[in-house]
PDB file of C-alpha atoms in Angstrom:
ATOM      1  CA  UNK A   1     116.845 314.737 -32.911  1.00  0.00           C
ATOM      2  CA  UNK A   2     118.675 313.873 -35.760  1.00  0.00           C
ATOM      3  CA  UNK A   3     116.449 312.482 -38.819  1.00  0.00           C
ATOM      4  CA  UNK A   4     116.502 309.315 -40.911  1.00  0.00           C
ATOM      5  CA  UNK A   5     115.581 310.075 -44.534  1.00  0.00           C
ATOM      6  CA  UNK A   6     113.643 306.625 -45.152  1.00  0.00           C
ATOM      7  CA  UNK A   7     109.841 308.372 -44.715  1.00  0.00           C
ATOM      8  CA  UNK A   8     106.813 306.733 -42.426  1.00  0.00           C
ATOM      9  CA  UNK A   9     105.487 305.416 -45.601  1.00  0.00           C
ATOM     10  CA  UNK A  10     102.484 303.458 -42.889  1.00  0.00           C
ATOM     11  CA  UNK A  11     100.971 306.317 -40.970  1.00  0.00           C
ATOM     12  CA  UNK A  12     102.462 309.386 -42.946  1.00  0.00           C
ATOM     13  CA  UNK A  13     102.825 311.240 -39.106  1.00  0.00           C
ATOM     14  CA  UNK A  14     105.492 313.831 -39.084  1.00  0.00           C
ATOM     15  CA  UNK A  15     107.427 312.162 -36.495  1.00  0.00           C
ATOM     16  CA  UNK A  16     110.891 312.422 -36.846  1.00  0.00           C
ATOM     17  CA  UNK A  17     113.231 308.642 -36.414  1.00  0.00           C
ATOM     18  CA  UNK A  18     116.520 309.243 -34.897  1.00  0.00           C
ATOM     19  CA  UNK A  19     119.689 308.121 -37.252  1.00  0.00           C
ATOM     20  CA  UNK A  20     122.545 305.952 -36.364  1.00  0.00           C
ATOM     21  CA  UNK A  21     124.718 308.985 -35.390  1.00  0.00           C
ATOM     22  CA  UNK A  22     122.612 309.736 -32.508  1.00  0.00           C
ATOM     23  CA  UNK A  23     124.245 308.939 -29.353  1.00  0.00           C
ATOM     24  CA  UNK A  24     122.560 306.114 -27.366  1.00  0.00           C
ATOM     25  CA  UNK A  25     121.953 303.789 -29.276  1.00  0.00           C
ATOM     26  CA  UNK A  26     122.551 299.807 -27.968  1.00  0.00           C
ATOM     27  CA  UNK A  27     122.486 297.006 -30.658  1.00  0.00           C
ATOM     28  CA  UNK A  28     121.396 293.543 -29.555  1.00  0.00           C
ATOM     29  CA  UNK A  29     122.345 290.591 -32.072  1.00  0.00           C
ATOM     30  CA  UNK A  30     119.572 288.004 -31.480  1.00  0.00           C
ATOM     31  CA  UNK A  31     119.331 284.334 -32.379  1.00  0.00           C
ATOM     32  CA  UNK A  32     115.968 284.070 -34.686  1.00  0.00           C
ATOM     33  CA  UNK A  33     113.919 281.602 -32.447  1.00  0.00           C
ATOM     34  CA  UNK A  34     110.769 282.163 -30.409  1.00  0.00           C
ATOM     35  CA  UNK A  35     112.477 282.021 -27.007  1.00  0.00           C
ATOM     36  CA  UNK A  36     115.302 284.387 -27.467  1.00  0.00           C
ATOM     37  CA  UNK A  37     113.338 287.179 -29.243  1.00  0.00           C
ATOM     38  CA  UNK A  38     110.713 287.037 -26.145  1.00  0.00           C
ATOM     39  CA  UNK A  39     113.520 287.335 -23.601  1.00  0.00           C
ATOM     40  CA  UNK A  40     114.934 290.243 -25.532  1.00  0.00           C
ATOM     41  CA  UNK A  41     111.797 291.831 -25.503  1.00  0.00           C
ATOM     42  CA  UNK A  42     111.267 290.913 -21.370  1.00  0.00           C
ATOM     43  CA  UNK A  43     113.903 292.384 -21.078  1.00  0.00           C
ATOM     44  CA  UNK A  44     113.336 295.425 -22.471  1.00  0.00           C
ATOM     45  CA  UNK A  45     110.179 295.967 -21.053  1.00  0.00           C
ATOM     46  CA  UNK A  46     111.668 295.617 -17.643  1.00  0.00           C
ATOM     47  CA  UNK A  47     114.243 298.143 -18.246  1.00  0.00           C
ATOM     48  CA  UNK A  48     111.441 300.682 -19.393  1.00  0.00           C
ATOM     49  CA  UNK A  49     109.453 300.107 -16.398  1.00  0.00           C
ATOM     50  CA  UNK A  50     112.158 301.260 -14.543  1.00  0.00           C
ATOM     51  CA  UNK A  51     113.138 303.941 -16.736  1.00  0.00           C
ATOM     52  CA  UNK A  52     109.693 305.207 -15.126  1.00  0.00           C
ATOM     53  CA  UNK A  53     107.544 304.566 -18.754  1.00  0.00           C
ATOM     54  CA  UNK A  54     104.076 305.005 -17.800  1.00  0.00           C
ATOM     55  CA  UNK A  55     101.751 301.479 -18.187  1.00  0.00           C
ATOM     56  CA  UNK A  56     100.194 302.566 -21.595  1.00  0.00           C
ATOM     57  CA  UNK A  57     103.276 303.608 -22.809  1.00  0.00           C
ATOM     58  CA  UNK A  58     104.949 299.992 -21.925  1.00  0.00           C
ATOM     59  CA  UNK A  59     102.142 298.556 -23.565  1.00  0.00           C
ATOM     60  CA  UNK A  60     101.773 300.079 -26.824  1.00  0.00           C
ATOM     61  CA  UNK A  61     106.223 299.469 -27.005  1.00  0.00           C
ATOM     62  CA  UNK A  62     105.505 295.659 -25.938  1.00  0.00           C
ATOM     63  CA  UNK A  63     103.075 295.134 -28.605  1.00  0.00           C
ATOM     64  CA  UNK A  64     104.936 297.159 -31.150  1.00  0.00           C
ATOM     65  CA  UNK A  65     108.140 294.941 -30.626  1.00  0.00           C
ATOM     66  CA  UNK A  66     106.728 291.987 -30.156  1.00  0.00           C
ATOM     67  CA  UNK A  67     104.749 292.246 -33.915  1.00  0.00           C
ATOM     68  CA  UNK A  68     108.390 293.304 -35.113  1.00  0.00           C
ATOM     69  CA  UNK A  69     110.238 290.655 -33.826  1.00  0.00           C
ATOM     70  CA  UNK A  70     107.340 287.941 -34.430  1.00  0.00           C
ATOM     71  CA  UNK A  71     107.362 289.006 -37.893  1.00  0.00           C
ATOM     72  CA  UNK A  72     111.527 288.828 -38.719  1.00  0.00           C
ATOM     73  CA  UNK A  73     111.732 285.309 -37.252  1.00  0.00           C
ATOM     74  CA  UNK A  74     108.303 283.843 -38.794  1.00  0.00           C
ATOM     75  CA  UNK A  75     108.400 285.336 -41.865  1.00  0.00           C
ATOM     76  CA  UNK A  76     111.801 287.520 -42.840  1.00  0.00           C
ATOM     77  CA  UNK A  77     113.840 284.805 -41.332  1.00  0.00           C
ATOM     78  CA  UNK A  78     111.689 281.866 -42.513  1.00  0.00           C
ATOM     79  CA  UNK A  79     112.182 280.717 -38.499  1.00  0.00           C
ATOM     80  CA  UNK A  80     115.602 279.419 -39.166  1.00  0.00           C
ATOM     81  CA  UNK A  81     117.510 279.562 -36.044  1.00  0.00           C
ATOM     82  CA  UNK A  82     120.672 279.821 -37.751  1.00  0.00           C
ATOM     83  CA  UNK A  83     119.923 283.399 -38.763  1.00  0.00           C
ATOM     84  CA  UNK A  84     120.017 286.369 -36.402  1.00  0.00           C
ATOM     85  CA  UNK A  85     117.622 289.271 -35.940  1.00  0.00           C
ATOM     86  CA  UNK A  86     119.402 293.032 -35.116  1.00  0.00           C
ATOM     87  CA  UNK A  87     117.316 294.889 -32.381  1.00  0.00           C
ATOM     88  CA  UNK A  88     118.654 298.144 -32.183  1.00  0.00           C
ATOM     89  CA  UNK A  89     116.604 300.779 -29.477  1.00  0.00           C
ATOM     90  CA  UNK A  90     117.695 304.332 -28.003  1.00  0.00           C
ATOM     91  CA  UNK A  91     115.406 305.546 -24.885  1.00  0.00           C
ATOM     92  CA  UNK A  92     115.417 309.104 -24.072  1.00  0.00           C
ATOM     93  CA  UNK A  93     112.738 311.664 -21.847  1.00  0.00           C
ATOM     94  CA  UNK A  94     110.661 312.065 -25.057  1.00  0.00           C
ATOM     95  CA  UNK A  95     110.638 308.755 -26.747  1.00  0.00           C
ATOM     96  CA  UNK A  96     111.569 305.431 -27.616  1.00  0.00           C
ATOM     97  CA  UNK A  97     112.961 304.501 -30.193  1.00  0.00           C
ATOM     98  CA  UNK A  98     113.704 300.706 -32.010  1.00  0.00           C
ATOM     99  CA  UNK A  99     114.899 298.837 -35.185  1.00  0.00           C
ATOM    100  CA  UNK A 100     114.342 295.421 -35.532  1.00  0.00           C
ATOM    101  CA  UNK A 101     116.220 293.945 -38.847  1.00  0.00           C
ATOM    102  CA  UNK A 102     116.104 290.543 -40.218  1.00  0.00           C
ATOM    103  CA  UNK A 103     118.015 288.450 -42.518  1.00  0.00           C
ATOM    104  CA  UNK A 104     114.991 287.601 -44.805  1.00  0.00           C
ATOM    105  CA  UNK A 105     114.294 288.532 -48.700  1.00  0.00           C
ATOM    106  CA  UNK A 106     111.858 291.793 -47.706  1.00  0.00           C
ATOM    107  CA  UNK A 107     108.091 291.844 -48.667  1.00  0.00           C
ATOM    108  CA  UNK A 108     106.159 294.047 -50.273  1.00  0.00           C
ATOM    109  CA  UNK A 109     104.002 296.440 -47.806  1.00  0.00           C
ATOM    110  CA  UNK A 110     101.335 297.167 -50.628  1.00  0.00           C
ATOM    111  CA  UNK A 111     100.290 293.399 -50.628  1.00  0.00           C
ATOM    112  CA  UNK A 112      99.348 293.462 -47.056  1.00  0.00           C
ATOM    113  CA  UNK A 113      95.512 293.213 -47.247  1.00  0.00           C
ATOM    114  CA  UNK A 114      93.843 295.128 -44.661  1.00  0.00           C
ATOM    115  CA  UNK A 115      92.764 292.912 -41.761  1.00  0.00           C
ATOM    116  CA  UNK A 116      89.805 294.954 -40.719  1.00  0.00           C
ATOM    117  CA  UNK A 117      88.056 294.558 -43.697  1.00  0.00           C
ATOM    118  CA  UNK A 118      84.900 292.505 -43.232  1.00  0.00           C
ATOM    119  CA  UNK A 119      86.082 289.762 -45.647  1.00  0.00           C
ATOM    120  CA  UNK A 120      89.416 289.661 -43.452  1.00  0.00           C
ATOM    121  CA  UNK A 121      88.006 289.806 -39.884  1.00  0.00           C
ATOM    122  CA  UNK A 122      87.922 286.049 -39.670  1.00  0.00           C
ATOM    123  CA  UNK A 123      91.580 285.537 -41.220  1.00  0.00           C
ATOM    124  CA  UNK A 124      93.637 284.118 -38.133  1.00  0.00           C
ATOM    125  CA  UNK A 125      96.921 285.713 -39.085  1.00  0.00           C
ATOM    126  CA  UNK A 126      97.705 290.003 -40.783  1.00  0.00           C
ATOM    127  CA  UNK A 127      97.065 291.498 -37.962  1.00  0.00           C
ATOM    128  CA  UNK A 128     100.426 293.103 -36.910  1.00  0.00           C
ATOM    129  CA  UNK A 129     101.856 295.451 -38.920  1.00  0.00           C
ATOM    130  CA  UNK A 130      98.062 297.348 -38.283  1.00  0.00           C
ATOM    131  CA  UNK A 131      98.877 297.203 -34.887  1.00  0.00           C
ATOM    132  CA  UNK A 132     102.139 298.372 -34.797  1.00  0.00           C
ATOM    133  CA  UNK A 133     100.624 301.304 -36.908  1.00  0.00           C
ATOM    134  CA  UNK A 134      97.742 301.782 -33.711  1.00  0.00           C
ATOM    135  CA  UNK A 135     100.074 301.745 -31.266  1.00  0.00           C
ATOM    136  CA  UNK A 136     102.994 303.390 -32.485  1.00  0.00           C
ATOM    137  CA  UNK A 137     103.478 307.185 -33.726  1.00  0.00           C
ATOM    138  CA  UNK A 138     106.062 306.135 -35.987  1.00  0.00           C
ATOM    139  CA  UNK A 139     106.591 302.820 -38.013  1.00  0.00           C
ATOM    140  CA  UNK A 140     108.409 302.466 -41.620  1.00  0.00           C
ATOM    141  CA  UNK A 141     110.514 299.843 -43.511  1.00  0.00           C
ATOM    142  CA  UNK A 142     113.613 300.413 -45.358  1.00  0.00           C
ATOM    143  CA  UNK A 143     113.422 300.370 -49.164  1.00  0.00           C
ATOM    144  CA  UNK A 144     114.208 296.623 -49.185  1.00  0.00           C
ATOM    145  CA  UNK A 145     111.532 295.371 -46.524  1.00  0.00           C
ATOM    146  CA  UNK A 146     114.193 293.890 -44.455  1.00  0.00           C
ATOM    147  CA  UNK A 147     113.901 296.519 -41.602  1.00  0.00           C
ATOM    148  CA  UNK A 148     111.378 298.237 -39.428  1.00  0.00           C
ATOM    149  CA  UNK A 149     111.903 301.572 -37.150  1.00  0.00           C
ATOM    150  CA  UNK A 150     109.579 302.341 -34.632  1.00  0.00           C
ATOM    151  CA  UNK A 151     109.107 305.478 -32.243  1.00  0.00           C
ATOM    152  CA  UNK A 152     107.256 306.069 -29.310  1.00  0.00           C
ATOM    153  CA  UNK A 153     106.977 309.750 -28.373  1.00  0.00           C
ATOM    154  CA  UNK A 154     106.799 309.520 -24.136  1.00  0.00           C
ATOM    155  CA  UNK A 155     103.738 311.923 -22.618  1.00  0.00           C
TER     156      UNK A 155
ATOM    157  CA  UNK B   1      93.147 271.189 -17.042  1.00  0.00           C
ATOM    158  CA  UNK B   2      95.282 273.482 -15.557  1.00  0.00           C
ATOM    159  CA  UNK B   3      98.709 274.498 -16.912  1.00  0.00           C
ATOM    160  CA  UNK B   4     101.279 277.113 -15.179  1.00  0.00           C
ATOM    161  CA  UNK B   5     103.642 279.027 -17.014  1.00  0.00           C
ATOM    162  CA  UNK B   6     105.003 282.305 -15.827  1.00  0.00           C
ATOM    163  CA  UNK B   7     103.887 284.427 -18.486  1.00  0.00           C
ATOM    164  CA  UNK B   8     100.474 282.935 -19.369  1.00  0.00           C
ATOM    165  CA  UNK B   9      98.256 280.931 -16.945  1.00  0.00           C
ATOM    166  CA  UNK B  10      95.145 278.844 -18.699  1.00  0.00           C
ATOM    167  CA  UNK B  11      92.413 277.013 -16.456  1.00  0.00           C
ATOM    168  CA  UNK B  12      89.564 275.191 -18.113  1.00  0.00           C
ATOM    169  CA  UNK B  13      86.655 274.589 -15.902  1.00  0.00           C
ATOM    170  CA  UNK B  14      83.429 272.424 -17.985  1.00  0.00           C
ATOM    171  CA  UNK B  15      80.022 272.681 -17.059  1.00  0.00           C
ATOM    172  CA  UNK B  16      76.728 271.433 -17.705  1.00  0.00           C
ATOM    173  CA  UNK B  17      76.355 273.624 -20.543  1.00  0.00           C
ATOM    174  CA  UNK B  18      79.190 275.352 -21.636  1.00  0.00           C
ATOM    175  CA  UNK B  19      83.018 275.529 -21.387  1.00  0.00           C
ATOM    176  CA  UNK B  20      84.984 277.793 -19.776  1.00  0.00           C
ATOM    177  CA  UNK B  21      88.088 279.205 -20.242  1.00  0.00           C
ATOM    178  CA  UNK B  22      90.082 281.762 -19.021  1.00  0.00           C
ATOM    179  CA  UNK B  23      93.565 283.344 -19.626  1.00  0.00           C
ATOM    180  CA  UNK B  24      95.601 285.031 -17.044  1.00  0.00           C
ATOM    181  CA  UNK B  25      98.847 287.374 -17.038  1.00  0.00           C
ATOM    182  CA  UNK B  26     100.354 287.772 -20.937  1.00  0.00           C
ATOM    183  CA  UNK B  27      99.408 286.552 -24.409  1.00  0.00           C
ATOM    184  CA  UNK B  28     102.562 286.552 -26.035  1.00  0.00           C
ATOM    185  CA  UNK B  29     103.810 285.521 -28.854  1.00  0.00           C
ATOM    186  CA  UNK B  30     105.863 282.832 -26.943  1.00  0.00           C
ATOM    187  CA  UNK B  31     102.716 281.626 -25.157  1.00  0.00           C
ATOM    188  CA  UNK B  32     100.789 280.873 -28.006  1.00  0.00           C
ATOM    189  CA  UNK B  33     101.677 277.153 -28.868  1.00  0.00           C
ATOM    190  CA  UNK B  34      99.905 276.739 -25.621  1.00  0.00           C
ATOM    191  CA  UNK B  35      97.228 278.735 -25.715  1.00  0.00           C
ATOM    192  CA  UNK B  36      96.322 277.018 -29.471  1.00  0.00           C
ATOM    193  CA  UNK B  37      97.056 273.903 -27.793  1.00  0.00           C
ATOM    194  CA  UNK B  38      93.863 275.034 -24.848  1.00  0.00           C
ATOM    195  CA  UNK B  39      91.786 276.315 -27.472  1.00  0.00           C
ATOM    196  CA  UNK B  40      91.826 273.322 -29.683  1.00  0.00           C
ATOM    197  CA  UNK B  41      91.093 271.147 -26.600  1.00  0.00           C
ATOM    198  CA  UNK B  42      87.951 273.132 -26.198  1.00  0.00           C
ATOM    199  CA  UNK B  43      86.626 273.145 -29.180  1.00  0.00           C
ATOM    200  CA  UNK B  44      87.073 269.329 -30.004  1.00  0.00           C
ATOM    201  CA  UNK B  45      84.984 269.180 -27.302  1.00  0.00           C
ATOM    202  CA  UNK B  46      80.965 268.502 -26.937  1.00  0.00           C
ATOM    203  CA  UNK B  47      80.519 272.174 -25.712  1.00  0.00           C
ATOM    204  CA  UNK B  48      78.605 274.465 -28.354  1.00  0.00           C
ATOM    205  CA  UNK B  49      78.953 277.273 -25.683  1.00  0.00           C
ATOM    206  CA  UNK B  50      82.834 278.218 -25.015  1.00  0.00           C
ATOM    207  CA  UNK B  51      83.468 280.976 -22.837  1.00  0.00           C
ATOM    208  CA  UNK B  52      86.814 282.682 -23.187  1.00  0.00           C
ATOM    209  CA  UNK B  53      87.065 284.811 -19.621  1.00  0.00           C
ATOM    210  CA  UNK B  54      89.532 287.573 -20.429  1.00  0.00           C
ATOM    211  CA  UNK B  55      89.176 289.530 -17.033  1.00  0.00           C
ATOM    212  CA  UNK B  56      92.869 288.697 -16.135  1.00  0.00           C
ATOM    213  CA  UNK B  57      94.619 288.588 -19.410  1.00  0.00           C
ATOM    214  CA  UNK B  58      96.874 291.817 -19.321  1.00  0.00           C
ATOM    215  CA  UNK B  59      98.296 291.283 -22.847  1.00  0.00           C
ATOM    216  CA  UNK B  60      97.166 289.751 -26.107  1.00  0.00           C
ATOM    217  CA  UNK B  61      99.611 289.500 -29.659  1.00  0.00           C
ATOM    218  CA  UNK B  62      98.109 289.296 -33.117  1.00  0.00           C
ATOM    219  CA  UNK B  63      99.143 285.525 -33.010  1.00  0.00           C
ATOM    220  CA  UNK B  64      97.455 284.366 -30.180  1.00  0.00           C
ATOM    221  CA  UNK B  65      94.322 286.279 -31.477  1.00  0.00           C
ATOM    222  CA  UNK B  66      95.138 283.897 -34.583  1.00  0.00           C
ATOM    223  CA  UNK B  67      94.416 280.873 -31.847  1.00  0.00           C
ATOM    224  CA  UNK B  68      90.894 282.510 -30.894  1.00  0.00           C
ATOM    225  CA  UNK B  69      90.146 283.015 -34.418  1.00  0.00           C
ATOM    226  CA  UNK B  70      91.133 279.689 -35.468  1.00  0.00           C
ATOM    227  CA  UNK B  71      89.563 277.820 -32.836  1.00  0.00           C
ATOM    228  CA  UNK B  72      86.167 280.513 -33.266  1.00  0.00           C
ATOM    229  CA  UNK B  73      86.535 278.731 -36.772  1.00  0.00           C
ATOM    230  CA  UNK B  74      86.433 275.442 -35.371  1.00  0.00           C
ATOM    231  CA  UNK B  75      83.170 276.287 -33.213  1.00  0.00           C
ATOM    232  CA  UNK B  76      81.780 277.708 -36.023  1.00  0.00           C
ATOM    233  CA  UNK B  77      81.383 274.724 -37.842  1.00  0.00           C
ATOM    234  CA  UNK B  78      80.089 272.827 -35.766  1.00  0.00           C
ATOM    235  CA  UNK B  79      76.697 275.683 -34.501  1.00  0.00           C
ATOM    236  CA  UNK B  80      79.104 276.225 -31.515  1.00  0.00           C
ATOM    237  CA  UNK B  81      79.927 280.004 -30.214  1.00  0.00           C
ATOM    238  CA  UNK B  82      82.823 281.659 -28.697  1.00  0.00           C
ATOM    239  CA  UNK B  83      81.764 284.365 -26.031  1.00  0.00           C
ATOM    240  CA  UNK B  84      84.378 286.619 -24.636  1.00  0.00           C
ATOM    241  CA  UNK B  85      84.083 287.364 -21.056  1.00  0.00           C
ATOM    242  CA  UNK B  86      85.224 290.923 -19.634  1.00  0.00           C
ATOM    243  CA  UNK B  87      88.509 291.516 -20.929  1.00  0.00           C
ATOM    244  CA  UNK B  88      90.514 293.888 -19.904  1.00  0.00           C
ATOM    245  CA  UNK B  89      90.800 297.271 -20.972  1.00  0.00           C
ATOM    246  CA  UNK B  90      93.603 297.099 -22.865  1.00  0.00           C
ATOM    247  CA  UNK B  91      92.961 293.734 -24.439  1.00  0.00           C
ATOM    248  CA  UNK B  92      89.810 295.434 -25.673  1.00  0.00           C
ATOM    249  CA  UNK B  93      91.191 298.042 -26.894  1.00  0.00           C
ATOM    250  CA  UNK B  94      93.403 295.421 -28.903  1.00  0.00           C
ATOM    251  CA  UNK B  95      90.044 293.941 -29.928  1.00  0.00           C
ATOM    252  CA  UNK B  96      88.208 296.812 -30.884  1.00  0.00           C
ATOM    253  CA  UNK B  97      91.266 298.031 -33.154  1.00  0.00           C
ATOM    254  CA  UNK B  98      91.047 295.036 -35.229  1.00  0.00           C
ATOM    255  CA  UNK B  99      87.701 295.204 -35.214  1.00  0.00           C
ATOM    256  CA  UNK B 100      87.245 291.985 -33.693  1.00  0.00           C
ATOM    257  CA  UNK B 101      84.029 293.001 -31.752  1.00  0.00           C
ATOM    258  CA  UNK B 102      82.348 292.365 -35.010  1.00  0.00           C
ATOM    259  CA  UNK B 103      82.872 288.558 -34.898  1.00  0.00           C
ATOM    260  CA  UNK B 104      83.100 287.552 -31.068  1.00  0.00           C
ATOM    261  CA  UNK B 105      80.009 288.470 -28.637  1.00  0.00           C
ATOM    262  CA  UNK B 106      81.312 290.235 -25.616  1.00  0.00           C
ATOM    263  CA  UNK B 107      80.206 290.636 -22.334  1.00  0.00           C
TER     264      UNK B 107
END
């Protein structure tokens, strides 16, 4: 597997992220609205479950994606449907792999406040990046906050 | 009330002394308008007791547990309680990663 230099700056695993160059890769160009991004992760899910992913597997990638793709329409892309979110994924025996960029202004991951503290439990919203980083073996951001990669390593 | 939609399926049933409601097939983040849409309903109610039954809902996003928190909010305020009812083993696990167990009773 080829790597990508950007680190896991959320869990710190040593789980390598497959670059651009590796073969496999499709790119989907998605419209940034509620609907489309759902479909596009349907659709997704469907092809997984006949790649022959196993159900916790599916899961933990559905709930991954759907955080990442919730989060560049709502807040990277401000949900304006005029802007486009880039879902990029590569499925091979051992993992899965996806990107999901949007066309927002990045945030900074250090401000995140931790959801499971007691003073955040009963905040309604903050609750996905932490579960991207329980469900997923690898998660990081580029530099500019515009872009998350996510792995999946397949039992 | 009962409204179909193919990913998420919500039925409210009231009785005597509580409300009950409960969520089948997929919590996503595409289902949520309506599932905040439910929740408010039951909690503008007269019910104190609100029963969320969970034992069919296969997947739950951050943002509809936004809508439970919210509307738990809502009850809240008004000496009202939000009870979960036998979710699902992987909606649990969803809900003891956050760490929600601390502020809904389960059962």
């Amino acid at each position: 597997m080829a790597q990508e230099t950007t680190p896991d700056v959320l869990s710190g695993q040593p789980v390598d992220f497959p670059d651009a160059n590796t073969p496999g890769w499709t790119r989907e160009v998605l419209r940034s609205d509620i609907h489309t991004i759902s479909q596009a992760n349907r659709r997704f899910c469907d092809f997984l479950r006949q790649s022959h992913v196993n159900e916790e597997t599916l899961f933990a990638v559905k709930l991954g994606l759907e955080e990442a793709l919730a989060n560049a329409v709502k807040h990277g892309n401000q949900r304006d449907p005029g802007k486009t979110v880039v879902f990029r994924h590569l499925v091979t025996p051992q993992y899965i792999a996806v990107t999901v960029t949007d066309q927002g202004e990045g945030f900074n991951l250090g401000a995140v406040p931790d959801p499971t503290l007691d003073e955040n439990l009963e905040v309604p919203h903050g609750r996905g990046i932490m579960l991207m980083r329980a469900y997923l073996d690898h998660v990081s951001y580029n530099a500019a906050g515009t872009q998350v990669c996510m792995l999946k390593l397949r039992p | 009330m009962k409204t179909n939609k193919k990913q998420l399926q919500i039925e409210i049933v009231e009785h005597t002394e509580r409300i009950v409601c409960r969520l089948q097939g997929k919590a996503e983040f595409e289902e949520c308008a309506l599932l905040q849409k439910a929740m408010e309903q039951v909690v503008s109610g007269p019910h104190k007791h609100i029963v969320l039954d969970l034992s069919e809902l296969t997947f739950i996003c951050s943002m509809a547990l936004g809508a439970i928190i919210t509307a738990h909010l809502r009850a809240k305020r008004k000496q009202g309680q939000i009870r979960l009812h036998r979710p699902t083993p992987n909606v649990l696990a969803v809900l003891e990663l956050t760490k929600l167990t601390k502020v809904f009773p389960i059962d």
